XYZ file of C-alpha atoms in Angstrom:
401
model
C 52.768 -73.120 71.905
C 52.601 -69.901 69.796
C 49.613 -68.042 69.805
C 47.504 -68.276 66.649
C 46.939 -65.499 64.678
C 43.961 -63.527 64.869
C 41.244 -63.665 62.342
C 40.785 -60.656 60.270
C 37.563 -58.218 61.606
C 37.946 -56.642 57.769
C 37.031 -58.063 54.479
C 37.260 -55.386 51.503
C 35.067 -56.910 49.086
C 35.283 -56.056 44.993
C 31.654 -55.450 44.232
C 30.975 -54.729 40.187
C 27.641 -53.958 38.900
C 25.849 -57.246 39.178
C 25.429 -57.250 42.252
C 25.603 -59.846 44.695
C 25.500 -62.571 41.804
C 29.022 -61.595 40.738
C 30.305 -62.219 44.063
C 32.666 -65.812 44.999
C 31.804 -67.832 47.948
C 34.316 -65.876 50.329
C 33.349 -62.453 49.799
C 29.561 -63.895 49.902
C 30.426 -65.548 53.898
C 31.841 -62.567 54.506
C 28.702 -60.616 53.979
C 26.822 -63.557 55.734
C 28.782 -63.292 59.037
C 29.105 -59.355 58.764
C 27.598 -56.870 61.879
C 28.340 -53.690 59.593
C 28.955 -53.346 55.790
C 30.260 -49.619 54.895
C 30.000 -48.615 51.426
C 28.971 -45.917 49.073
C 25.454 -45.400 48.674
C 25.541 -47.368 44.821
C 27.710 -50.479 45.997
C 24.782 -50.822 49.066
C 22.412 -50.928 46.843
C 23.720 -53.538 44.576
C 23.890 -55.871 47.407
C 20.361 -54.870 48.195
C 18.294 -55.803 51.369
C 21.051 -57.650 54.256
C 20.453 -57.979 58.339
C 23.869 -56.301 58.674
C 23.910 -52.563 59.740
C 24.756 -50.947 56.525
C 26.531 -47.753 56.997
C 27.082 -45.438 53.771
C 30.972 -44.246 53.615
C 31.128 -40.146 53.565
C 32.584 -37.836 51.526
C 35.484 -37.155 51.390
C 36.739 -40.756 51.844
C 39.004 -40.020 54.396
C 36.259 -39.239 56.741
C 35.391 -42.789 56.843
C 38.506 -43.697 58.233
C 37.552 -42.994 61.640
C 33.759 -45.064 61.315
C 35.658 -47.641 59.668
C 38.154 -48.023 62.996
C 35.693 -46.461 65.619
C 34.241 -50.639 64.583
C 37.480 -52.499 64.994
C 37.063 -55.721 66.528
C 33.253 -56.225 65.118
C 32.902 -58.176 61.842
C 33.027 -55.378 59.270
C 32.687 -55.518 55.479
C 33.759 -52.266 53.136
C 32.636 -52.655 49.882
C 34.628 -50.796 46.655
C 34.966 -51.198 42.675
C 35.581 -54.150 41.559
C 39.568 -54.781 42.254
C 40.206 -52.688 45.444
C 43.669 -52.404 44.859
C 43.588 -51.258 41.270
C 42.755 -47.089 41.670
C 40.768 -48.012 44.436
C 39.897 -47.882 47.839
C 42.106 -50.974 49.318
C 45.209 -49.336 49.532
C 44.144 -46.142 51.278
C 42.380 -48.381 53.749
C 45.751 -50.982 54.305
C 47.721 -48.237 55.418
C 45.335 -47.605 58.524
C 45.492 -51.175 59.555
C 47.798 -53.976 60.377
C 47.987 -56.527 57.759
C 46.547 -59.107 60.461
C 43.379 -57.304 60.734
C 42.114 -57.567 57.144
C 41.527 -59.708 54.064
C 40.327 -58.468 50.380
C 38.040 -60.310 47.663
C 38.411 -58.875 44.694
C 36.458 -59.281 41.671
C 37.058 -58.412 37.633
C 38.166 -54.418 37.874
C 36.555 -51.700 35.300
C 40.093 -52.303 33.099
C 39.802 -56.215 32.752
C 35.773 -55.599 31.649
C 36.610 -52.767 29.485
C 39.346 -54.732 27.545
C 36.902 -57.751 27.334
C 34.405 -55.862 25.773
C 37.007 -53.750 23.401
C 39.508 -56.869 22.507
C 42.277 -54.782 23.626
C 45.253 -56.447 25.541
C 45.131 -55.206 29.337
C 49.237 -55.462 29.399
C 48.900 -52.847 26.040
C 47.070 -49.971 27.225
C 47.443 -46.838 29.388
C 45.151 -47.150 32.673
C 44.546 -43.821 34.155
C 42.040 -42.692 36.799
C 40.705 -39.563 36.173
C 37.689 -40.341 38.319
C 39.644 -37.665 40.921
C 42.232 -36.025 38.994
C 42.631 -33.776 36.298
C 42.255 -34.657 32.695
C 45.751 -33.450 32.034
C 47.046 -36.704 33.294
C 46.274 -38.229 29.911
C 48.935 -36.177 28.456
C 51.857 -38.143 28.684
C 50.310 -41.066 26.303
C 48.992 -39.179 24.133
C 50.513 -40.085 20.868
C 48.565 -41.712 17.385
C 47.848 -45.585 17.995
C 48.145 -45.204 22.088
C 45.094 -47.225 23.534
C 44.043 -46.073 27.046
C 40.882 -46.606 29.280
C 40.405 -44.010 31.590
C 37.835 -43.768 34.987
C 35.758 -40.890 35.459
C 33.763 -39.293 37.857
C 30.272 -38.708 35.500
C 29.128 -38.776 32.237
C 29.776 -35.128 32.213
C 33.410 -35.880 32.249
C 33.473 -37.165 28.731
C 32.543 -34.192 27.451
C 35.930 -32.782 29.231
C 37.850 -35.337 27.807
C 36.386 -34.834 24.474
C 37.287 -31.120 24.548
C 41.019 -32.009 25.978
C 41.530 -34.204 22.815
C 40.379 -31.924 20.434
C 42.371 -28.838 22.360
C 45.153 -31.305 21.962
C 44.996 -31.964 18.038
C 43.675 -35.575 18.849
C 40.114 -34.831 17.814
C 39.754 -37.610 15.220
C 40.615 -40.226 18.327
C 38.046 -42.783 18.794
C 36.080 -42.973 22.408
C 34.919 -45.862 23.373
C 32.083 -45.251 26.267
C 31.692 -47.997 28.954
C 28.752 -47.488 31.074
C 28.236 -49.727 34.158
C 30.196 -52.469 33.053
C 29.012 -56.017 34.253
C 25.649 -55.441 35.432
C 22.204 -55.455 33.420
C 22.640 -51.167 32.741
C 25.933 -52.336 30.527
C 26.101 -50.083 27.306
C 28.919 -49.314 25.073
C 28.773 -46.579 22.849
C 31.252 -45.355 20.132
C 31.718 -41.779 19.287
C 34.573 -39.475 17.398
C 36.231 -36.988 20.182
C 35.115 -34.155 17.659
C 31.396 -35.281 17.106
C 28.935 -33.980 19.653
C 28.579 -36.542 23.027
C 25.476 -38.101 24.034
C 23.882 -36.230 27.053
C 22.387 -39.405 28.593
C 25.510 -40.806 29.889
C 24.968 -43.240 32.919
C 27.570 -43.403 35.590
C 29.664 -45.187 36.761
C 31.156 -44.335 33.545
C 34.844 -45.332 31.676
C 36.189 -44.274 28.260
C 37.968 -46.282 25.903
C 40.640 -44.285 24.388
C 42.074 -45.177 20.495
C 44.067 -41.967 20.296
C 44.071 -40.724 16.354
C 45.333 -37.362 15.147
C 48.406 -34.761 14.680
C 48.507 -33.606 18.169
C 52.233 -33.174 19.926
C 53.801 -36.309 21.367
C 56.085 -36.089 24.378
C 59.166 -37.571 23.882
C 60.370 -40.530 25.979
C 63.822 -39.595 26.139
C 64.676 -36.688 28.925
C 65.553 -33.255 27.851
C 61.846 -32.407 26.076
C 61.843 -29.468 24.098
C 61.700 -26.105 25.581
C 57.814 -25.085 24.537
C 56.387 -27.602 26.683
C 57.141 -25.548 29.587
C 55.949 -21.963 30.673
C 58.906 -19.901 31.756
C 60.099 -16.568 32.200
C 63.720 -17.328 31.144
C 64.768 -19.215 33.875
C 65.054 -22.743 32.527
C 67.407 -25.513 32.020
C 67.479 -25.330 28.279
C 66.549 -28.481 26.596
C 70.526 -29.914 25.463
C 71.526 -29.040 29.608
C 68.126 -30.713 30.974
C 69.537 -33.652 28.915
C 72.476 -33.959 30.371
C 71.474 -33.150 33.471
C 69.072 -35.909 34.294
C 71.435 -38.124 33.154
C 73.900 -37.372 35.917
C 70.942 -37.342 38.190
C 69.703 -41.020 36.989
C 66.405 -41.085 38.162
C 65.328 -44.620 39.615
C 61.661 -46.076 39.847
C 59.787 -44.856 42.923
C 62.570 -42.320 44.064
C 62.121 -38.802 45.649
C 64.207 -35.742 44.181
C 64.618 -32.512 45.655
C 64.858 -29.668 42.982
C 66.128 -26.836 44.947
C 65.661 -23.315 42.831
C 63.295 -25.062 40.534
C 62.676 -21.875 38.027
C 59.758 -23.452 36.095
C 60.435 -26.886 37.245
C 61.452 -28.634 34.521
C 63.983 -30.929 35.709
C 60.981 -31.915 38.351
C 58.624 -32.403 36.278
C 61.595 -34.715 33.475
C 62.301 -36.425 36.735
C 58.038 -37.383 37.302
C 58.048 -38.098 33.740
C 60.993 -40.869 34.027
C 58.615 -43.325 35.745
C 54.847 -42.903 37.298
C 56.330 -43.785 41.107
C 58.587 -40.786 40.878
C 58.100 -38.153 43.525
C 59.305 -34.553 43.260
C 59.288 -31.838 46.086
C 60.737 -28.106 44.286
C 61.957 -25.319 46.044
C 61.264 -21.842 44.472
C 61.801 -18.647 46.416
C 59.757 -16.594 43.759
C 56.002 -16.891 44.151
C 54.657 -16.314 40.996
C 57.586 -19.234 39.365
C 56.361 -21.238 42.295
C 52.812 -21.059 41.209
C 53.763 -21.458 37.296
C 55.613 -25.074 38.643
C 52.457 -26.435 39.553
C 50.810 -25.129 36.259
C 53.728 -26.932 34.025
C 53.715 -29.689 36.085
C 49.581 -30.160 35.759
C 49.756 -29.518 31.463
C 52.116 -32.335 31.273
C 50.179 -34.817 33.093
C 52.371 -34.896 36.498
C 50.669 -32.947 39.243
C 51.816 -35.016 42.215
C 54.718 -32.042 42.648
C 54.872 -30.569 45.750
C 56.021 -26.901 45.721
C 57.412 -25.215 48.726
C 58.357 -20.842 48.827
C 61.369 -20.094 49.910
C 64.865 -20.170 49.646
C 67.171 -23.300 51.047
C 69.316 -23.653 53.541
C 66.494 -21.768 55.643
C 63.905 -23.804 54.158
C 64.313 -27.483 53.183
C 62.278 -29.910 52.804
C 61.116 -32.769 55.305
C 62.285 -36.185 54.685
C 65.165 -37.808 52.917
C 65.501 -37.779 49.179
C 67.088 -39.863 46.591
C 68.443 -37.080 45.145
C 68.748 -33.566 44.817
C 69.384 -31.147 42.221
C 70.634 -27.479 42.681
C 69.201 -25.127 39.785
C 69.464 -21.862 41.715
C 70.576 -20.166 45.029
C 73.584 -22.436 44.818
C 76.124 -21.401 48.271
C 78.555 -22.425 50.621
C 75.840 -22.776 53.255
C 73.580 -24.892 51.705
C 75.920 -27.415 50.563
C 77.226 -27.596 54.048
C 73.610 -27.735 55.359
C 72.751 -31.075 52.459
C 75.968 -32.401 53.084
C 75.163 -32.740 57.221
C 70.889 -34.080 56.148
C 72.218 -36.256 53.530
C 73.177 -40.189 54.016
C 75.082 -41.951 51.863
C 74.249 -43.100 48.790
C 72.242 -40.059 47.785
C 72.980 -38.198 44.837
C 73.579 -34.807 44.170
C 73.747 -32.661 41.183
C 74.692 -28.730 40.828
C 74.326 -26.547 37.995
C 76.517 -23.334 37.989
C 77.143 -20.299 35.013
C 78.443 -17.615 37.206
C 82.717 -17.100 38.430
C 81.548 -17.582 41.789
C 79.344 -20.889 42.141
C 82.050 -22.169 39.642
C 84.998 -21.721 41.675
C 82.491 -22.994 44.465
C 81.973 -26.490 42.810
C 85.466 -26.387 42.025
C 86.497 -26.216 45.648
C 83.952 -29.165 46.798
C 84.897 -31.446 43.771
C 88.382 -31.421 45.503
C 87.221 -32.072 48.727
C 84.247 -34.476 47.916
C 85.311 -35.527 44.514
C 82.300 -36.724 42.102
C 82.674 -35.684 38.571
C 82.935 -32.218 37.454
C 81.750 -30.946 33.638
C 82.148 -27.802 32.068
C 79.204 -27.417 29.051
C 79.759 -25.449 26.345
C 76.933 -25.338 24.105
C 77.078 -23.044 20.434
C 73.890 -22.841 17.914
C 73.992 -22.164 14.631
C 72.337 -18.666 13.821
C 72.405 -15.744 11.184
C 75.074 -13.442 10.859
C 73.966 -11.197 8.023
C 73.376 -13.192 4.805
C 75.403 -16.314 6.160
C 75.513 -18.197 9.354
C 77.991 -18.563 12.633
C 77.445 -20.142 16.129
C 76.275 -18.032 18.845
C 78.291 -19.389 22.274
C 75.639 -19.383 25.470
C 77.219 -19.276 29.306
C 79.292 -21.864 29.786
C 77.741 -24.053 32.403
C 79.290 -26.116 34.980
C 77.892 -29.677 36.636
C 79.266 -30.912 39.325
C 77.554 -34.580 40.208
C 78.658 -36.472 43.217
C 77.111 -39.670 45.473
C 77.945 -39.240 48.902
């Protein structure tokens, strides 16, 4: 006979902020049969008084971790937010354990009370967590008519939000502001992001964004204009950004290597493709190194990681999807991605000078792939009338292994 499985020594329970009379009949034996309950010190008090040890979870929340499994075996309840997997604490906690030794009950998340109490549809609107991350991440929705509901840390942190909007030329955006949704402290408040903000604000705390105003909108399609991003020159300009993504083809959830990333651009077009997107960019320059991460933050995409130095002697751990070759382009590092790569990855090179050219031109013959020569013209004055001025020609060579 095969051995039965074992019974979970975990239950993640969704707590919101009524307490123990929001809670279903699992999550409520749970508690019942539980030796420990870990939580922050606000989600222990809303289930109030229990014969359970009640241990509060530190900060940072990884230094829980160890408590948490330091108890394996015991009956242990961890209580989070409302929907533990939605921007909260179930995931980080999964990954630690094997999916035999838990079970979650969760209940109505922050988002499904915040569009119940706006009327907005949950499938319509931007959810972003800016409980612990910057307020830049709003960027990317930010255009007139966008509807999000953001998490934050405090009700100090709608003040920051207010000030991003109106820095952003979305002042007249209305902000809708949820305080402890669910329980008896429930207020909502409406405010203009350019009127002053209440200084009573209770946590825990969300915002209702209906975005309003003549701020810039990012553009959906890849190759964003060329002001978006901070650069000293060293940039894929906006009509070879274009094309370039295109040959790379980013894919939900993949991981790109930008090798010679100049200001990071292509990254950062890459992280903008889809919200699973991962970039790690290679910059030997220090000070275009540190001016990636700054792009990468004003756009709303700061999960870049940025590594100094030059490739082949540094690349990066892992395996990517793809990789793109901006800068530093040479015999040796092809050879070196050709020997890490395995097939099926994808592999893009940008060249302008004699050299790299007749480079890619020897490796297209070997490898084959498809090989592009850009020319790109635009239209400027010469005296009283106009003619096109011709930039570097610009070759692409784009293979799959």
């Amino acid at each position: 006979m095969a051995d039965s499985p074992a019974r979970p020594w975990l239950t993640i329970v969704g707590i919101g902020e009524d307490g123990w009379d929001g809670l279903g009949a699992p999550a409520r034996a749970a508690i019942d049969a539980a030796e420990l309950v870990m939580g922050p010190a606000r989600h222990l008090a809303l289930l109030g008084e229990h014969r359970a040890r009640m241990l509060q979870w530190p900060v940072p929340f990884a230094d829980g971790i160890p408590l948490l499994l330091a108890e394996r075996g015991r009956r242990v309840v961890v209580l989070a937010s409302g929907d533990p997997f939605w921007f909260g604490a179930g995931r980080s906690l999964a990954q630690e354990l094997g999916r035999a030794e838990w079970v979650a009950c969760p209940t109505l998340s922050t988002f499904s009370l915040a569009a119940a109490r706006l009327g907005w549809a949950v499938q319509d609107m931007a959810c972003v967590p800016l409980h612990a991350a910057p307020v830049t991440r709003l960027r990317p929705d930010l255009a007139p008519g966008r509807r999000m509901v953001a998490l934050l840390r405090d009700g100090a942190a709608v003040s920051e939000v207010a000030a991003y909007l109106r820095d952003q030329g979305f002042g007249a955006s209305t902000l809708h502001l949820l305080e402890a949704l669910g329980g008896p402290r429930e207020r909502v408040r409406v405010v203009r992001a350019d009127s002053p903000m209440p200084d009573d604000i209770a946590h825990p705390v969300a915002i209702g964004i209906d975005c309003a105003g003549e701020g810039r909108v990012l553009s959906c399609a890849s190759g964003i204009a060329d002001e978006w991003f901070d650069h000293d020159g060293q940039i894929s300009k906006r009509p070879v950004r274009a094309l370039t993504l295109s040959a790379l083809a980013p894919r939900p959830g993949e991981l790109l290597w930008d090798i010679g990333a100049g200001s990071g651009s292509i990254g950062i077009e890459w992280l903008l493709a889809h919200p699973a997107n991962r970039v790690v960019a290679l910059e030997g320059d220090p000070v275009r190194a540190t001016r990636i991460k700054v792009n990468a933050t004003a756009l709303g995409v700061d999960r870049i990681d940025v590594l100094t130095g030059r490739a082949p002697d540094l690349l990066p751990h892992g395996v990517p999807d793809a990789v793109f070759i901006g800068g530093g382009l040479s015999e040796a590092l092809l050879e070196a991605l050709w020997a890490r790569l395995p097939v099926g990855r994808r592999l893009v090179a940008n060249a302008v000078t004699l050299e790299s050219e007749a480079l890619l031109g020897r490796w297209h013959a070997a490898k084959g792939g498809h090989l592009l020569r850009i020319d790109l013209a635009q239209a400027a004055p010469i005296g009283l009338r106009r003619g096109w001025r011709a930039s570097y020609p610009l070759v692409q060579w784009s293979v799959t292994l």
